[in-house]
Amino acid sequence: MDKDSAICNSPLFHRESIAKNLCEDCRFLICVGQYDSPEFIRQSSMFEENLREFHPGTEMFLVEGVDHFEILEKLNDEQFVLTQKILKFITSNKHNFIRQVHV
């Protein structure tokens, strides 16, 4: 991947576009695994900080004890901490989701 391709595919360089195409009170949950590379964690944190400028409800969640591969493998477990977090996140944001779907 060259620099131009990385910029084209990185959400860090499209945050304004992302923010403009969603409702004002949308919330984002940026998740990263504890055992992901320091660069992956840094980029996730940077994305969260930048997106927060447009959407104050943006939240970053460090999933302890896993990397991004394990996150995907464990999401179907109802007891997995991230599964619980996502369910709470959706439930607390239910009115926004319903409004978006029906508009």
PDB file of C-alpha atoms in Angstrom:
ATOM      1  CA  MET A   1       0.000   0.000   0.000  1.00  0.00           C
ATOM      2  CA  ASP A   2       1.449   3.348  -0.979  1.00  0.00           C
ATOM      3  CA  LYS A   3       0.823   6.689   0.748  1.00  0.00           C
ATOM      4  CA  ASP A   4      -1.953   7.777  -1.649  1.00  0.00           C
ATOM      5  CA  SER A   5      -3.771   4.463  -1.221  1.00  0.00           C
ATOM      6  CA  ALA A   6      -3.448   4.668   2.575  1.00  0.00           C
ATOM      7  CA  ILE A   7      -4.895   8.182   2.616  1.00  0.00           C
ATOM      8  CA  CYS A   8      -7.722   7.162   0.297  1.00  0.00           C
ATOM      9  CA  ASN A   9      -8.690   4.219   2.532  1.00  0.00           C
ATOM     10  CA  SER A  10      -8.115   5.751   5.959  1.00  0.00           C
ATOM     11  CA  PRO A  11     -11.167   7.033   7.854  1.00  0.00           C
ATOM     12  CA  LEU A  12      -8.874   9.594   9.499  1.00  0.00           C
ATOM     13  CA  PHE A  13      -8.828  11.528   6.249  1.00  0.00           C
ATOM     14  CA  HIS A  14     -12.598  11.304   5.710  1.00  0.00           C
ATOM     15  CA  ARG A  15     -13.933  12.275   9.114  1.00  0.00           C
ATOM     16  CA  GLU A  16     -15.628  15.446   7.894  1.00  0.00           C
ATOM     17  CA  SER A  17     -17.387  13.520   5.161  1.00  0.00           C
ATOM     18  CA  ILE A  18     -18.417  10.838   7.656  1.00  0.00           C
ATOM     19  CA  ALA A  19     -19.670  13.466  10.075  1.00  0.00           C
ATOM     20  CA  LYS A  20     -21.644  15.403   7.455  1.00  0.00           C
ATOM     21  CA  ASN A  21     -23.464  12.327   6.192  1.00  0.00           C
ATOM     22  CA  LEU A  22     -24.844  11.271   9.563  1.00  0.00           C
ATOM     23  CA  CYS A  23     -27.309  12.784  11.987  1.00  0.00           C
ATOM     24  CA  GLU A  24     -25.966  15.370  14.411  1.00  0.00           C
ATOM     25  CA  ASP A  25     -26.611  13.289  17.506  1.00  0.00           C
ATOM     26  CA  CYS A  26     -25.223   9.992  16.180  1.00  0.00           C
ATOM     27  CA  ARG A  27     -22.810   8.228  18.462  1.00  0.00           C
ATOM     28  CA  PHE A  28     -19.747   6.195  17.541  1.00  0.00           C
ATOM     29  CA  LEU A  29     -18.028   3.410  19.430  1.00  0.00           C
ATOM     30  CA  ILE A  30     -14.411   2.987  18.331  1.00  0.00           C
ATOM     31  CA  CYS A  31     -13.071  -0.362  19.587  1.00  0.00           C
ATOM     32  CA  VAL A  32      -9.506  -1.605  19.666  1.00  0.00           C
ATOM     33  CA  GLY A  33      -7.939  -4.667  21.267  1.00  0.00           C
ATOM     34  CA  GLN A  34      -5.428  -4.419  24.095  1.00  0.00           C
ATOM     35  CA  TYR A  35      -3.039  -6.661  22.168  1.00  0.00           C
ATOM     36  CA  ASP A  36      -3.293  -4.784  18.889  1.00  0.00           C
ATOM     37  CA  SER A  37      -0.152  -3.024  17.708  1.00  0.00           C
ATOM     38  CA  PRO A  38       0.690   0.317  19.315  1.00  0.00           C
ATOM     39  CA  GLU A  39       0.202   1.942  15.904  1.00  0.00           C
ATOM     40  CA  PHE A  40      -3.282   0.460  15.516  1.00  0.00           C
ATOM     41  CA  ILE A  41      -4.191   1.699  19.000  1.00  0.00           C
ATOM     42  CA  ARG A  42      -2.720   5.140  18.245  1.00  0.00           C
ATOM     43  CA  GLN A  43      -4.671   5.444  14.994  1.00  0.00           C
ATOM     44  CA  SER A  44      -7.900   4.352  16.690  1.00  0.00           C
ATOM     45  CA  SER A  45      -7.360   6.931  19.419  1.00  0.00           C
ATOM     46  CA  MET A  46      -6.594   9.610  16.844  1.00  0.00           C
ATOM     47  CA  PHE A  47      -9.747   8.742  14.891  1.00  0.00           C
ATOM     48  CA  GLU A  48     -11.830   8.906  18.066  1.00  0.00           C
ATOM     49  CA  GLU A  49     -10.398  12.316  19.000  1.00  0.00           C
ATOM     50  CA  ASN A  50     -10.955  13.707  15.514  1.00  0.00           C
ATOM     51  CA  LEU A  51     -14.471  12.338  15.158  1.00  0.00           C
ATOM     52  CA  ARG A  52     -15.379  13.684  18.597  1.00  0.00           C
ATOM     53  CA  GLU A  53     -15.005  17.204  17.144  1.00  0.00           C
ATOM     54  CA  PHE A  54     -18.136  16.558  15.084  1.00  0.00           C
ATOM     55  CA  HIS A  55     -19.883  14.001  17.305  1.00  0.00           C
ATOM     56  CA  PRO A  56     -19.357  14.536  21.050  1.00  0.00           C
ATOM     57  CA  GLY A  57     -20.967  11.148  21.746  1.00  0.00           C
ATOM     58  CA  THR A  58     -17.981   9.359  20.210  1.00  0.00           C
ATOM     59  CA  GLU A  59     -16.348   6.886  22.567  1.00  0.00           C
ATOM     60  CA  MET A  60     -13.242   4.723  22.377  1.00  0.00           C
ATOM     61  CA  PHE A  61     -13.231   1.355  24.091  1.00  0.00           C
ATOM     62  CA  LEU A  62     -10.069  -0.651  24.733  1.00  0.00           C
ATOM     63  CA  VAL A  63     -11.065  -4.321  24.818  1.00  0.00           C
ATOM     64  CA  GLU A  64      -8.789  -5.969  27.354  1.00  0.00           C
ATOM     65  CA  GLY A  65      -7.107  -9.307  26.748  1.00  0.00           C
ATOM     66  CA  VAL A  66      -7.711  -9.550  22.988  1.00  0.00           C
ATOM     67  CA  ASP A  67      -6.517  -8.381  19.593  1.00  0.00           C
ATOM     68  CA  HIS A  68      -8.769  -7.401  16.677  1.00  0.00           C
ATOM     69  CA  PHE A  69      -8.985 -10.999  15.420  1.00  0.00           C
ATOM     70  CA  GLU A  70     -10.194 -12.270  18.790  1.00  0.00           C
ATOM     71  CA  ILE A  71     -12.697  -9.429  19.021  1.00  0.00           C
ATOM     72  CA  LEU A  72     -14.456 -10.774  15.931  1.00  0.00           C
ATOM     73  CA  GLU A  73     -14.278 -14.366  17.127  1.00  0.00           C
ATOM     74  CA  LYS A  74     -15.855 -13.508  20.494  1.00  0.00           C
ATOM     75  CA  LEU A  75     -18.644 -11.150  19.422  1.00  0.00           C
ATOM     76  CA  ASN A  76     -21.192 -13.973  19.282  1.00  0.00           C
ATOM     77  CA  ASP A  77     -20.615 -14.672  23.000  1.00  0.00           C
ATOM     78  CA  GLU A  78     -23.287 -12.811  24.970  1.00  0.00           C
ATOM     79  CA  GLN A  79     -20.948 -12.633  27.989  1.00  0.00           C
ATOM     80  CA  PHE A  80     -18.067 -11.050  26.046  1.00  0.00           C
ATOM     81  CA  VAL A  81     -17.406  -7.568  27.413  1.00  0.00           C
ATOM     82  CA  LEU A  82     -17.594  -5.934  23.972  1.00  0.00           C
ATOM     83  CA  THR A  83     -20.854  -7.700  23.090  1.00  0.00           C
ATOM     84  CA  GLN A  84     -22.332  -6.322  26.317  1.00  0.00           C
ATOM     85  CA  LYS A  85     -20.936  -2.864  25.566  1.00  0.00           C
ATOM     86  CA  ILE A  86     -22.392  -2.856  22.051  1.00  0.00           C
ATOM     87  CA  LEU A  87     -25.810  -3.983  23.266  1.00  0.00           C
ATOM     88  CA  LYS A  88     -25.855  -1.197  25.872  1.00  0.00           C
ATOM     89  CA  PHE A  89     -24.616   1.284  23.290  1.00  0.00           C
ATOM     90  CA  ILE A  90     -27.394   0.339  20.852  1.00  0.00           C
ATOM     91  CA  THR A  91     -30.071   0.316  23.538  1.00  0.00           C
ATOM     92  CA  SER A  92     -29.057   3.734  24.863  1.00  0.00           C
ATOM     93  CA  ASN A  93     -29.049   5.091  21.310  1.00  0.00           C
ATOM     94  CA  LYS A  94     -32.228   3.332  20.202  1.00  0.00           C
ATOM     95  CA  HIS A  95     -34.260   6.481  19.518  1.00  0.00           C
ATOM     96  CA  ASN A  96     -31.566   7.804  17.159  1.00  0.00           C
ATOM     97  CA  PHE A  97     -31.340   4.501  15.315  1.00  0.00           C
ATOM     98  CA  ILE A  98     -35.089   4.242  14.884  1.00  0.00           C
ATOM     99  CA  ARG A  99     -35.288   7.838  13.677  1.00  0.00           C
ATOM    100  CA  GLN A 100     -32.547   7.253  11.093  1.00  0.00           C
ATOM    101  CA  VAL A 101     -34.162   4.109   9.764  1.00  0.00           C
ATOM    102  CA  HIS A 102     -37.608   5.677   9.406  1.00  0.00           C
ATOM    103  CA  VAL A 103     -36.591   9.051   7.962  1.00  0.00           C
TER     104      VAL A 103
END
